[in-house]
CSV table of C-alpha atoms and ligand atoms in Angstrom, one decimal:
chain,number,residue,atom,x,y,z
A,1,MET,CA,-37.3,30.8,-3.1
A,2,LEU,CA,-40.8,32.4,-3.1
A,3,GLY,CA,-41.7,31.1,-6.5
A,4,LYS,CA,-38.5,32.2,-8.2
A,5,LYS,CA,-37.7,30.5,-11.6
A,6,LEU,CA,-34.3,29.3,-12.7
A,7,HIS,CA,-32.7,30.7,-15.8
A,8,PHE,CA,-29.7,29.2,-17.5
A,9,TYR,CA,-27.6,30.2,-20.6
A,10,ASN,CA,-28.2,27.5,-23.1
A,11,THR,CA,-25.3,27.1,-25.5
A,12,ALA,CA,-27.6,25.5,-28.0
A,13,HIS,CA,-29.5,28.7,-28.5
A,14,ARG,CA,-26.9,31.3,-27.4
A,15,SER,CA,-29.4,32.7,-24.9
A,16,LYS,CA,-30.6,32.7,-21.3
A,17,GLU,CA,-33.7,30.6,-21.0
A,18,ARG,CA,-36.1,29.7,-18.3
A,19,PHE,CA,-35.4,26.2,-17.0
A,20,GLU,CA,-38.3,23.8,-17.5
A,21,PRO,CA,-37.3,20.2,-17.1
A,22,LEU,CA,-39.0,17.3,-18.8
A,23,HIS,CA,-38.1,14.7,-16.2
A,24,ASP,CA,-38.4,14.2,-12.4
A,25,PRO,CA,-35.7,13.7,-11.3
A,26,VAL,CA,-34.0,16.2,-13.6
A,27,SER,CA,-31.5,14.3,-15.7
A,28,LEU,CA,-28.0,15.8,-15.6
A,29,TYR,CA,-25.0,14.4,-17.6
A,30,CYS,CA,-21.5,15.8,-17.1
A,31,CYS,CA,-18.6,14.8,-19.3
A,32,GLY,CA,-16.1,13.1,-17.0
A,33,PRO,CA,-12.3,12.9,-16.9
A,34,THR,CA,-10.0,10.9,-19.2
A,35,VAL,CA,-8.1,9.1,-16.5
A,36,TYR,CA,-4.6,9.1,-17.9
A,37,ASN,CA,-3.1,11.8,-15.6
A,38,TYR,CA,-4.0,14.0,-12.7
A,39,ALA,CA,-6.8,16.5,-13.1
A,40,HIS,CA,-5.5,20.1,-13.0
A,41,ILE,CA,-7.4,22.7,-11.1
A,42,GLY,CA,-8.7,24.2,-14.3
A,43,ASN,CA,-10.4,20.9,-15.1
A,44,LEU,CA,-11.7,20.9,-11.6
A,45,ARG,CA,-13.2,24.3,-12.0
A,46,THR,CA,-15.8,22.8,-14.3
A,47,TYR,CA,-16.8,20.2,-11.7
A,48,VAL,CA,-17.2,22.9,-9.1
A,49,PHE,CA,-19.6,24.8,-11.4
A,50,GLU,CA,-21.5,21.6,-12.1
A,51,ASP,CA,-21.8,20.9,-8.4
A,52,VAL,CA,-23.2,24.4,-7.8
A,53,LEU,CA,-25.7,23.7,-10.6
A,54,LYS,CA,-26.8,20.5,-9.0
A,55,ARG,CA,-27.0,22.0,-5.5
A,56,THR,CA,-29.0,25.0,-6.9
A,57,LEU,CA,-31.5,22.6,-8.6
A,58,ASN,CA,-31.9,20.8,-5.2
A,59,ALA,CA,-32.3,24.2,-3.4
A,60,PHE,CA,-35.1,25.1,-5.9
A,61,GLY,CA,-36.9,21.9,-5.1
A,62,TYR,CA,-35.8,19.6,-7.9
A,63,ASN,CA,-34.6,16.0,-7.5
A,64,VAL,CA,-31.6,15.3,-9.7
A,65,LYS,CA,-30.2,12.2,-11.3
A,66,HIS,CA,-26.6,12.9,-12.0
A,67,VAL,CA,-24.1,10.9,-14.1
A,68,ILE,CA,-20.4,11.6,-14.6
A,69,ASN,CA,-18.6,9.2,-16.9
A,70,ILE,CA,-15.0,7.9,-16.6
A,71,THR,CA,-13.2,7.8,-19.9
A,72,ASP,CA,-10.7,5.0,-19.5
A,73,VAL,CA,-10.3,4.2,-23.2
A,74,GLY,CA,-10.5,5.7,-26.6
A,75,HIS,CA,-9.6,9.4,-26.1
A,76,LEU,CA,-6.9,10.1,-28.7
A,77,THR,CA,-4.3,12.9,-28.3
A,78,SER,CA,-5.8,14.8,-31.2
A,79,ASP,CA,-9.4,15.8,-32.0
A,80,GLU,CA,-8.9,14.5,-35.6
A,81,ASP,CA,-9.0,10.8,-34.6
A,82,THR,CA,-5.2,10.6,-35.0
A,83,GLY,CA,-2.4,10.3,-32.5
A,84,GLU,CA,-2.2,7.8,-29.6
A,85,ASP,CA,-4.8,6.8,-27.2
A,86,LYS,CA,-4.2,9.0,-24.1
A,87,MET,CA,-4.6,6.0,-21.8
A,88,GLU,CA,-2.1,3.8,-23.6
A,89,LYS,CA,0.3,6.8,-23.7
A,90,GLY,CA,-0.2,7.4,-20.0
A,91,ALA,CA,0.6,3.7,-19.3
A,92,LYS,CA,3.8,3.9,-21.3
A,93,ARG,CA,4.8,7.1,-19.4
A,94,GLU,CA,4.3,5.5,-16.0
A,95,GLY,CA,5.5,2.0,-17.0
A,96,LYS,CA,2.3,0.4,-15.8
A,97,SER,CA,-0.6,-1.4,-17.4
A,98,VAL,CA,-3.5,0.7,-18.9
A,99,TRP,CA,-5.8,-0.9,-16.3
A,100,ASP,CA,-3.6,0.1,-13.4
A,101,ILE,CA,-3.3,3.7,-14.8
A,102,ALA,CA,-7.1,3.9,-15.1
A,103,GLU,CA,-7.7,2.7,-11.6
A,104,HIS,CA,-5.1,5.0,-10.1
A,105,PHE,CA,-6.2,8.2,-11.8
A,106,THR,CA,-9.9,7.3,-11.3
A,107,ARG,CA,-9.4,7.0,-7.6
A,108,THR,CA,-7.4,10.2,-7.4
A,109,PHE,CA,-10.0,12.1,-9.4
A,110,ILE,CA,-12.8,10.9,-7.0
A,111,GLN,CA,-10.6,12.0,-4.0
A,112,ASP,CA,-10.0,15.4,-5.6
A,113,ILE,CA,-13.6,16.1,-6.1
A,114,ALA,CA,-14.5,14.8,-2.7
A,115,SER,CA,-11.9,17.2,-1.2
A,116,LEU,CA,-13.7,20.1,-3.0
A,117,ASN,CA,-16.9,19.0,-1.3
A,118,ILE,CA,-18.4,18.1,-4.7
A,119,LEU,CA,-21.4,15.8,-4.2
A,120,PRO,CA,-20.8,12.4,-5.8
A,121,PRO,CA,-23.0,11.6,-8.9
A,122,ASP,CA,-25.6,8.8,-8.8
A,123,ARG,CA,-23.6,6.9,-11.3
A,124,TRP,CA,-19.9,6.8,-12.3
A,125,PRO,CA,-20.1,4.7,-15.5
A,126,LYS,CA,-16.7,3.6,-17.0
A,127,ALA,CA,-16.3,3.5,-20.7
A,128,THR,CA,-14.7,0.0,-20.5
A,129,ASP,CA,-17.9,-1.4,-18.8
A,130,HIS,CA,-20.1,-0.1,-21.7
A,131,ILE,CA,-18.5,-1.5,-24.9
A,132,PRO,CA,-21.6,-3.5,-25.9
A,133,GLN,CA,-23.8,-0.4,-25.6
A,134,MET,CA,-21.3,1.5,-27.8
A,135,ILE,CA,-21.3,-1.3,-30.4
A,136,GLU,CA,-25.1,-1.3,-30.4
A,137,LEU,CA,-25.2,2.5,-31.1
A,138,VAL,CA,-22.7,2.2,-33.9
A,139,LYS,CA,-24.8,-0.7,-35.4
A,140,LYS,CA,-27.8,1.6,-35.3
A,141,LEU,CA,-26.0,4.3,-37.1
A,142,GLU,CA,-24.8,1.8,-39.7
A,143,GLU,CA,-28.3,0.6,-40.3
A,144,ARG,CA,-29.5,4.2,-40.7
A,145,GLY,CA,-26.8,4.9,-43.3
A,146,PHE,CA,-24.7,7.4,-41.3
A,147,THR,CA,-21.4,5.5,-41.4
A,148,TYR,CA,-18.6,4.5,-43.7
A,149,THR,CA,-15.5,2.3,-43.3
A,150,THR,CA,-11.9,3.2,-43.9
A,151,SER,CA,-8.8,1.1,-43.3
A,152,ASP,CA,-8.5,2.3,-39.7
A,153,GLY,CA,-12.1,2.4,-38.5
A,154,ILE,CA,-15.8,3.2,-38.8
A,155,TYR,CA,-16.6,6.8,-39.3
A,156,PHE,CA,-19.6,9.1,-38.9
A,157,ASP,CA,-20.5,10.8,-42.1
A,158,THR,CA,-21.3,14.4,-41.1
A,159,GLU,CA,-22.6,15.3,-44.5
A,160,LYS,CA,-25.5,13.0,-43.8
A,161,PHE,CA,-26.5,15.1,-40.8
A,162,PRO,CA,-27.3,18.5,-42.2
A,163,SER,CA,-27.6,20.4,-38.9
A,164,TYR,CA,-24.1,19.2,-37.9
A,165,THR,CA,-22.6,22.7,-37.6
A,166,ALA,CA,-25.6,24.4,-36.0
A,167,PHE,CA,-24.6,23.7,-32.4
A,168,ALA,CA,-21.2,25.3,-32.5
A,169,GLY,CA,-22.7,28.1,-34.6
A,170,LEU,CA,-20.0,27.9,-37.3
A,171,ASP,CA,-19.9,26.7,-40.8
A,172,ALA,CA,-18.0,23.5,-41.6
A,173,GLU,CA,-15.0,25.4,-43.1
A,174,ASN,CA,-14.6,27.5,-40.0
A,175,LEU,CA,-15.1,24.6,-37.5
A,176,ARG,CA,-11.4,23.7,-38.0
A,177,ALA,CA,-10.2,27.0,-39.5
A,178,GLY,CA,-6.5,27.6,-38.8
A,179,GLU,CA,-5.8,24.1,-37.7
A,180,ARG,CA,-3.6,21.6,-39.5
A,181,VAL,CA,-5.9,18.7,-40.1
A,182,ASP,CA,-4.8,15.2,-40.9
A,183,MET,CA,-7.7,14.0,-43.1
A,184,GLY,CA,-6.4,10.4,-43.5
A,185,GLU,CA,-9.1,8.6,-45.5
A,186,LYS,CA,-11.9,10.7,-44.1
A,187,ARG,CA,-14.4,12.1,-46.6
A,188,SER,CA,-15.0,15.3,-44.7
A,189,VAL,CA,-12.8,17.2,-42.2
A,190,THR,CA,-15.6,17.0,-39.6
A,191,ASP,CA,-16.2,13.3,-39.9
A,192,PHE,CA,-15.2,11.4,-36.8
A,193,ALA,CA,-14.3,7.8,-35.6
A,194,LEU,CA,-17.0,5.7,-34.0
A,195,TRP,CA,-14.9,2.6,-33.8
A,196,LYS,CA,-11.1,2.4,-34.4
A,197,PHE,CA,-9.4,-0.9,-35.5
A,198,SER,CA,-6.5,-2.1,-33.5
A,199,PRO,CA,-3.4,-1.2,-35.4
A,200,GLY,CA,-1.8,-4.7,-35.3
A,201,GLU,CA,-1.3,-7.9,-33.4
A,202,GLY,CA,-0.9,-7.4,-29.6
A,203,LYS,CA,-0.2,-3.6,-29.9
A,204,ARG,CA,-3.0,-2.5,-27.6
A,205,GLN,CA,-3.7,-3.5,-24.0
A,206,MET,CA,-7.4,-2.5,-24.3
A,207,GLU,CA,-9.3,-3.9,-27.3
A,208,TRP,CA,-12.5,-5.7,-28.0
A,209,GLU,CA,-14.1,-7.8,-30.7
A,210,SER,CA,-16.8,-6.1,-32.7
A,211,PRO,CA,-18.9,-6.8,-35.9
A,212,TRP,CA,-16.2,-4.7,-37.8
A,213,GLY,CA,-13.1,-6.3,-36.3
A,214,ARG,CA,-11.0,-6.0,-33.2
A,215,GLY,CA,-10.6,-2.5,-31.9
A,216,PHE,CA,-11.8,0.2,-29.5
A,217,PRO,CA,-14.5,2.8,-29.4
A,218,GLY,CA,-14.1,6.5,-30.4
A,219,TRP,CA,-14.2,8.9,-27.5
A,220,HIS,CA,-17.4,10.7,-28.5
A,221,ILE,CA,-19.5,7.6,-28.8
A,222,GLU,CA,-18.8,6.8,-25.2
A,223,CYS,CA,-20.6,9.8,-23.8
A,224,SER,CA,-23.7,9.1,-26.1
A,225,ALA,CA,-23.8,5.4,-25.1
A,226,MET,CA,-23.4,6.1,-21.3
A,227,SER,CA,-25.8,9.0,-21.1
A,228,LEU,CA,-28.5,7.2,-23.0
A,229,ALA,CA,-27.9,4.1,-20.9
A,230,TYR,CA,-28.7,5.9,-17.6
A,231,LEU,CA,-30.8,8.9,-18.5
A,232,PRO,CA,-34.1,9.3,-20.4
A,233,GLN,CA,-33.8,11.2,-23.7
A,234,PRO,CA,-34.0,14.1,-24.3
A,235,ILE,CA,-31.6,14.7,-21.4
A,236,ASP,CA,-32.6,17.8,-19.4
A,237,ILE,CA,-29.0,19.2,-18.9
A,238,HIS,CA,-25.7,18.2,-20.3
A,239,CYS,CA,-22.6,20.0,-19.1
A,240,GLY,CA,-18.9,20.2,-19.9
A,241,GLY,CA,-16.0,22.5,-20.5
A,242,ALA,CA,-16.3,25.2,-23.2
A,243,ASP,CA,-13.6,23.4,-25.1
A,244,HIS,CA,-16.0,20.6,-25.8
A,245,ILE,CA,-18.5,22.7,-27.8
A,246,ARG,CA,-16.9,22.6,-31.2
A,247,VAL,CA,-16.0,18.9,-31.5
A,248,HIS,CA,-17.0,16.6,-28.7
A,249,HIS,CA,-20.5,17.9,-28.0
A,250,THR,CA,-21.2,18.6,-31.7
A,251,ASN,CA,-20.3,15.0,-32.4
A,252,GLU,CA,-22.3,13.7,-29.4
A,253,ILE,CA,-25.4,15.5,-30.7
A,254,ALA,CA,-24.9,14.3,-34.3
A,255,GLN,CA,-24.5,10.6,-33.5
A,256,SER,CA,-27.2,10.5,-30.7
A,257,GLU,CA,-29.8,12.2,-32.8
A,258,ALA,CA,-28.9,10.3,-35.9
A,259,ALA,CA,-29.2,7.0,-34.0
A,260,THR,CA,-32.4,7.7,-32.1
A,261,GLY,CA,-34.2,10.2,-34.3
A,262,LYS,CA,-35.0,12.2,-31.2
A,263,PRO,CA,-33.5,15.4,-29.7
A,264,PHE,CA,-30.6,14.5,-27.5
A,265,VAL,CA,-30.4,17.3,-24.9
A,266,ARG,CA,-32.5,20.3,-23.9
A,267,TYR,CA,-30.1,22.6,-22.0
A,268,TRP,CA,-26.3,22.7,-22.7
A,269,LEU,CA,-24.3,24.5,-20.1
A,270,HIS,CA,-20.5,25.1,-20.5
A,271,GLY,CA,-17.9,26.2,-18.0
A,272,GLU,CA,-15.1,28.5,-19.1
A,273,PHE,CA,-11.3,28.0,-18.5
A,274,LEU,CA,-9.0,28.9,-15.7
A,275,VAL,CA,-6.4,31.1,-17.3
A,276,PHE,CA,-2.9,32.3,-16.7
A,277,GLU,CA,-1.4,35.4,-18.3
A,278,LYS,CA,0.0,33.1,-21.0
A,279,GLY,CA,-3.1,31.1,-21.7
A,280,LYS,CA,-5.1,28.2,-20.3
A,281,MET,CA,-3.8,25.6,-17.8
A,282,ALA,CA,-2.0,22.7,-19.4
A,283,LYS,CA,-1.2,19.1,-18.3
A,284,SER,CA,2.5,19.8,-18.0
A,285,GLY,CA,5.1,22.4,-17.0
A,286,ASP,CA,4.7,25.2,-14.4
A,287,HIS,CA,1.1,25.6,-15.3
A,288,PHE,CA,0.2,22.1,-14.3
A,289,ILE,CA,-1.4,22.7,-10.9
A,290,THR,CA,-3.2,19.9,-9.2
A,291,MET,CA,-5.0,19.5,-5.8
A,292,ALA,CA,-1.7,18.0,-4.5
A,293,THR,CA,0.1,21.1,-5.6
A,294,LEU,CA,-2.4,23.2,-3.6
A,295,ARG,CA,-2.0,21.0,-0.5
A,296,GLN,CA,1.8,21.3,-0.8
A,297,LYS,CA,1.5,25.0,-0.9
A,298,GLY,CA,-0.7,25.0,2.2
A,299,VAL,CA,-3.9,25.9,0.4
A,300,ALA,CA,-7.1,24.2,1.6
A,301,PRO,CA,-9.2,22.7,-1.2
A,302,LEU,CA,-12.3,24.7,-0.1
A,303,ALA,CA,-10.2,27.9,-0.5
A,304,TYR,CA,-10.0,27.0,-4.2
A,305,ARG,CA,-13.7,26.4,-4.2
A,306,MET,CA,-14.2,29.9,-2.8
A,307,PHE,CA,-11.8,31.2,-5.5
A,308,CYS,CA,-14.0,29.7,-8.2
A,309,TYR,CA,-16.9,31.9,-7.0
A,310,THR,CA,-15.0,35.0,-7.8
A,311,ALA,CA,-16.0,34.8,-11.5
A,312,HIS,CA,-19.1,33.8,-13.3
A,313,TYR,CA,-18.8,30.2,-14.7
A,314,ARG,CA,-19.1,31.5,-18.3
A,315,THR,CA,-16.2,33.9,-17.8
A,316,PRO,CA,-12.5,32.9,-17.9
A,317,LEU,CA,-11.0,33.0,-14.4
A,318,SER,CA,-7.5,34.4,-14.0
A,319,PHE,CA,-5.3,32.4,-11.7
A,320,SER,CA,-2.7,33.8,-9.4
A,321,TRP,CA,-1.4,32.6,-6.1
A,322,GLU,CA,-2.1,36.0,-4.7
A,323,ALA,CA,-5.8,35.8,-5.8
A,324,LEU,CA,-6.1,32.3,-4.3
A,325,ALA,CA,-4.5,33.5,-1.0
A,326,SER,CA,-7.0,36.3,-0.9
A,327,SER,CA,-9.9,33.8,-1.4
A,328,ALA,CA,-8.5,31.7,1.5
A,329,GLN,CA,-8.4,34.7,3.6
A,330,SER,CA,-11.9,35.7,2.7
A,331,LEU,CA,-13.2,32.2,3.5
A,332,ALA,CA,-11.6,32.3,6.9
A,333,ASN,CA,-13.1,35.8,7.6
A,334,LEU,CA,-16.6,34.6,6.5
A,335,ARG,CA,-16.4,31.6,8.8
A,336,ARG,CA,-15.2,33.7,11.7
A,337,LEU,CA,-18.1,36.2,11.1
A,338,ILE,CA,-20.6,33.4,10.9
A,339,GLY,CA,-19.0,31.6,14.0
A,340,SER,CA,-19.6,34.8,16.0
A,341,LEU,CA,-23.3,34.7,15.3
A,342,PRO,CA,-25.4,32.7,17.8
A,343,SER,CA,-26.4,29.2,16.7
A,344,GLN,CA,-29.4,29.4,19.0
A,345,SER,CA,-31.9,32.1,19.8
A,346,LYS,CA,-33.7,32.9,23.1
A,347,ALA,CA,-36.6,34.0,21.0
A,348,SER,CA,-38.5,31.7,18.7
A,349,PRO,CA,-36.5,30.5,15.7
A,350,PRO,CA,-36.9,32.3,12.4
A,351,THR,CA,-39.7,31.1,10.2
A,352,THR,CA,-39.1,29.6,6.7
A,353,LEU,CA,-40.6,32.8,5.2
A,354,GLN,CA,-38.2,35.0,7.2
A,355,VAL,CA,-35.2,33.0,6.0
A,356,ALA,CA,-36.4,33.0,2.4
A,357,GLY,CA,-37.1,36.7,2.6
A,358,ALA,CA,-33.6,37.5,3.9
A,359,LEU,CA,-32.0,35.2,1.4
A,360,ASP,CA,-34.0,36.5,-1.6
A,361,PRO,CA,-31.1,38.4,-3.2
A,362,PHE,CA,-28.9,35.3,-2.8
A,363,TYR,CA,-31.4,33.1,-4.6
A,364,THR,CA,-32.1,35.8,-7.2
A,365,ALA,CA,-28.4,35.7,-8.1
A,366,LEU,CA,-28.4,31.9,-8.4
A,367,ALA,CA,-31.6,31.9,-10.4
A,368,ASP,CA,-29.9,34.3,-12.9
A,369,ASP,CA,-27.7,31.7,-14.5
A,370,LEU,CA,-25.7,30.9,-11.3
A,371,ASN,CA,-24.2,34.3,-10.8
A,372,MET,CA,-21.9,33.3,-8.0
A,373,PRO,CA,-20.0,36.6,-7.5
A,374,ARG,CA,-23.4,38.3,-6.9
A,375,ALA,CA,-24.6,35.4,-4.7
A,376,MET,CA,-21.5,35.7,-2.5
A,377,ALA,CA,-21.9,39.5,-2.3
A,378,ALA,CA,-25.5,38.9,-1.2
A,379,LEU,CA,-24.4,36.5,1.5
A,380,TRP,CA,-21.8,38.9,2.8
A,381,ASP,CA,-24.5,41.6,3.0
A,382,ILE,CA,-26.8,39.3,5.0
A,383,VAL,CA,-24.3,38.2,7.6
A,384,ARG,CA,-23.0,41.8,8.1
A,385,ASP,CA,-26.5,43.3,8.3
A,386,ASP,CA,-26.8,44.5,11.9
A,387,THR,CA,-30.5,45.4,11.4
A,388,LEU,CA,-31.3,41.7,11.0
A,389,ASP,CA,-31.6,39.3,14.0
A,390,ALA,CA,-28.2,37.7,14.6
A,391,HIS,CA,-29.6,34.1,14.8
A,392,LEU,CA,-31.5,34.6,11.6
A,393,ARG,CA,-28.3,35.7,9.9
A,394,ARG,CA,-26.6,32.5,11.0
A,395,VAL,CA,-29.5,30.3,9.8
A,396,CYS,CA,-29.4,32.1,6.4
A,397,ALA,CA,-25.6,31.4,6.1
A,398,GLU,CA,-26.2,27.7,7.0
A,399,GLN,CA,-28.9,27.4,4.4
A,400,ALA,CA,-26.8,29.3,1.7
A,401,ASP,CA,-24.0,26.8,2.4
A,402,ASN,CA,-26.2,23.9,1.1
A,403,VAL,CA,-25.5,25.5,-2.3
A,404,LEU,CA,-22.0,26.9,-1.6
A,405,GLY,CA,-20.5,23.8,-0.1
A,406,LEU,CA,-17.9,25.8,1.8
A,407,GLU,CA,-18.5,24.3,5.2
A,408,LEU,CA,-19.3,27.8,6.6
A,409,GLY,CA,-20.3,26.4,10.0
A,410,ARG,CA,-16.7,25.2,10.6
A,411,PRO,CA,-14.4,27.1,12.8
A,412,PRO,CA,-12.1,29.4,10.8
A,413,THR,CA,-9.3,26.9,10.7
A,414,GLU,CA,-8.0,24.9,7.8
A,415,THR,CA,-5.9,21.8,7.8
A,416,VAL,CA,-2.7,22.8,6.1
A,417,GLN,CA,-0.8,19.5,6.0
A,418,THR,CA,0.4,16.5,8.1
A,419,VAL,CA,4.0,17.0,8.8
A,420,VAL,CA,6.6,14.6,10.2
A,421,GLY,CA,8.7,16.2,12.9
A,422,ALA,CA,12.3,15.7,13.8
A,423,GLU,CA,11.6,12.7,16.0
A,424,GLY,CA,9.5,11.0,13.3
A,425,GLU,CA,6.3,12.1,15.1
A,426,ALA,CA,3.4,13.0,12.9
A,427,MET,CA,2.0,16.4,13.6
A,428,ARG,CA,-0.9,18.3,12.2
A,429,LEU,CA,-0.6,22.0,11.4
A,430,GLU,CA,-3.9,23.9,11.1
A,431,CYS,CA,-4.2,27.5,10.2
A,432,ALA,CA,-6.7,30.1,9.5
A,433,THR,CA,-5.2,31.3,6.3
A,434,TYR,CA,-2.9,30.6,3.4
A,435,VAL,CA,0.6,29.9,4.7
A,436,PRO,CA,3.4,29.3,2.2
A,437,ILE,CA,5.0,25.8,2.4
A,438,ASP,CA,8.5,27.2,3.2
A,439,LEU,CA,7.1,29.0,6.3
A,440,CYS,CA,5.2,25.8,7.3
A,441,ASN,CA,8.4,23.8,7.1
A,442,ARG,CA,10.5,26.3,9.1
A,443,LEU,CA,7.8,26.5,11.8
A,444,THR,CA,7.4,22.7,11.9
A,445,ALA,CA,11.2,22.2,12.4
A,446,LEU,CA,11.4,24.8,15.2
A,447,LEU,CA,8.3,23.6,17.0
A,448,SER,CA,9.4,20.0,16.7
A,449,GLU,CA,12.7,20.9,18.2
A,450,ARG,CA,11.0,22.8,21.0
A,451,ARG,CA,8.7,19.9,21.7
A,452,ARG,CA,11.7,17.5,22.0
A,453,ALA,CA,13.5,19.9,24.3
A,454,ARG,CA,10.4,20.1,26.6
A,455,ARG,CA,10.1,16.4,26.6
A,456,GLU,CA,13.8,16.2,27.7
A,457,LYS,CA,13.1,18.9,30.3
A,458,ASP,CA,15.6,21.1,28.5
A,459,TYR,CA,13.6,24.2,29.2
A,460,ALA,CA,16.4,26.6,28.3
A,461,THR,CA,16.3,25.4,24.7
A,462,ALA,CA,12.5,25.4,24.6
A,463,ASP,CA,12.5,29.0,25.8
A,464,ARG,CA,15.2,30.0,23.4
A,465,ILE,CA,13.0,28.8,20.5
A,466,ARG,CA,10.0,30.6,21.8
A,467,GLN,CA,12.0,33.8,22.0
A,468,LYS,CA,13.4,33.2,18.5
A,469,LEU,CA,9.8,33.0,17.1
A,470,GLY,CA,8.8,35.9,19.3
A,471,ALA,CA,11.5,38.0,17.7
A,472,ALA,CA,9.8,37.4,14.3
A,473,GLY,CA,6.6,38.5,15.9
A,474,ILE,CA,5.3,34.9,16.1
A,475,THR,CA,3.9,34.0,19.6
A,476,VAL,CA,3.7,30.5,20.9
A,477,LYS,CA,1.3,29.4,23.6
A,478,ASP,CA,1.0,25.9,25.1
A,479,GLN,CA,-2.6,24.8,25.7
A,480,PRO,CA,-3.8,22.5,28.5
A,481,ASP,CA,-4.8,19.8,26.0
A,482,GLY,CA,-1.2,19.5,24.9
A,483,SER,CA,-1.6,21.4,21.7
A,484,THR,CA,0.2,24.6,20.9
A,485,THR,CA,-1.3,27.8,19.5
A,486,VAL,CA,0.9,29.8,17.2
A,487,SER,CA,-0.1,33.4,16.2
A,488,ILE,CA,1.4,34.8,13.1
A,489,PRO,CA,1.3,38.6,12.6
A,490,ALA,CA,0.4,40.4,9.5
A,491,GLY,CA,3.0,40.4,6.8
A,492,VAL,CA,4.6,37.1,7.6
A,493,CYS,CA,2.4,35.0,5.4
A,494,THR,CA,-0.2,37.4,4.1
A,495,ASP,CA,-0.8,41.1,4.5
A,496,SER,CA,-4.0,40.3,6.4
A,497,ASP,CA,-4.8,40.7,10.1
A,498,ARG,CA,-3.2,38.7,12.8
A,499,GLU,CA,-3.8,35.0,12.1
A,500,THR,CA,-3.7,31.9,14.2
A,501,LEU,CA,-2.0,28.6,13.6
A,502,ILE,CA,-2.9,25.8,15.9
A,503,PHE,CA,-0.1,23.3,16.3
A,504,MET,CA,-0.8,19.9,17.7
A,505,GLU,CA,0.2,16.2,17.6
B,19,LIG,ZN1,-18.5,13.7,-23.1
C-alpha cells in the first residue's frame, strides 16, 4: 500500500473522510437480515459491499472485529411501529412456527453469503438471544427520562433528543413528508417503539416478560443492544442499506447516545439499491430474485459478485439479465487470462515492493471510498500489461483477489447446476459462461440419452445425437476420464466467443 490512507464517505457528515479508527481490531457492525423470507440479490448487494470493506481494511493492515445481527423478532411491516411482526407474518404464510421460520431463513441467508464468498463475521448474534440486554437498555432510557408509555408499548420521546434529525439531514416535518402516518398514541411522528406489549392472550409465538409487561422488543433497540454488547463504543464503522438512514439508523443513534451519553458510531457507510427500470427490488413478484433464482438460470454466485463491482457502492446499480451475463463472461475471461500467466517463475520471485508498485492504482482506487469500477479497471490493466513480467502479473492478480473474493485463480469454469439425467443419474454441468436454463435442460436431456445409448452399445443413436448437436454448431468430445466436453459456439447462449461446457457424471 506504500503508506496509502483509506478514505470513506461518512453519511454522518456527508463527506469523504480519512479513516482513523479508535480501536484495534477495528469494530465493524453491519445490520443483518430479518429472517422471515429469502434475501433478494438487492439485499445481498449490501453484504458484498460490506465484505469488500472488511477485506480492504485487512489489506491495509487492520484487524477487524465484525458483527452481523440476525433479526428474528420485532421487525414490523411498517416503519411507524404498526402492522404485523414480519416474523409472525412469515410463519403464518408458511404454516410453520416462528422459530422454524427463523432457523430456516437464517440458515439460507448464511448459505447465500457463503456462496458469494463473503467472509463470515466474528459474531452472528440473534435478537432472541439478547432480550435481557434490550430490556436493560430500555430501563436506562427510562431512568434518563427519554421514554413514555402508551397502551401498546414503551416509546422513545424524540423531542427529548434535540439532534434527532441531524443524521438524516432533514427536519422532523420532512422526515416523513409525503407518507401516510398512523400516529396512534405517539406524541410525535418520529417517536418509535422500544418495547411493544403483546396484543392479547396467546396471540404471539415470541414474547417475553419485562418490567412493563409481556411483549417483544422494537426492531431498532435490537441493533443498539447487540452492537453495544460485542463492540466498544464509539463503534468505528456501522454499515447498512441506504434505506436505513432515515428511520432505523436515526433511531439507533438517538437511543444509544441517549442511554450511554457517548457518541455511538464514528463512520457510517451506506450501500445503495439494486434497481430495475420500475424501481427497487421487492420481496415479491417478478422482481424477487434470490440466489436460488440465479442458480436456476445458470448464473454462478461469483458472477453476481463481479456484477456488483460494475457500480460504486453509493450508486444505484441497474439490474438486467444481459448485464449479469456480461459480468459472468467478463469473470470467465479474467480467469482465463490469469490462468494463462505462469504461476511460477524461473527468475527470482517478485519482491513485495514490486507487487505493491504494480498494484498501486488498484489500491489507490480502493483507498478512495472503495471505488470498485476503477479498481477492476486497474486490475485488467495490470494483467494485460505485456511490459510487466508475466509471473509478477499473476502474483498481483492473486493478491488483488484477497480483496475481490472472485476466486481468480480458479480455472474459467463455473458450476451451473446438478442435474438428474433420464436414468436418474446425477450429473454435473460446468460451463465457462452464462447458459440459460432452457439450453441447459435441452443439453442435459440429449447428453443423458447419448450416455445411455453408449452404455447399451447403441452407437448409432449416440452418433445421431452427436450429429444433431453438431448441426447446431455444438461439438461433443469424450474425454479419457469419462467426462464429456461440449463446446458451444457464439450466439447459442451469449454473443461471446466460443465457450466450453464440461459435462461429467
Ligand atoms: Zn440495524
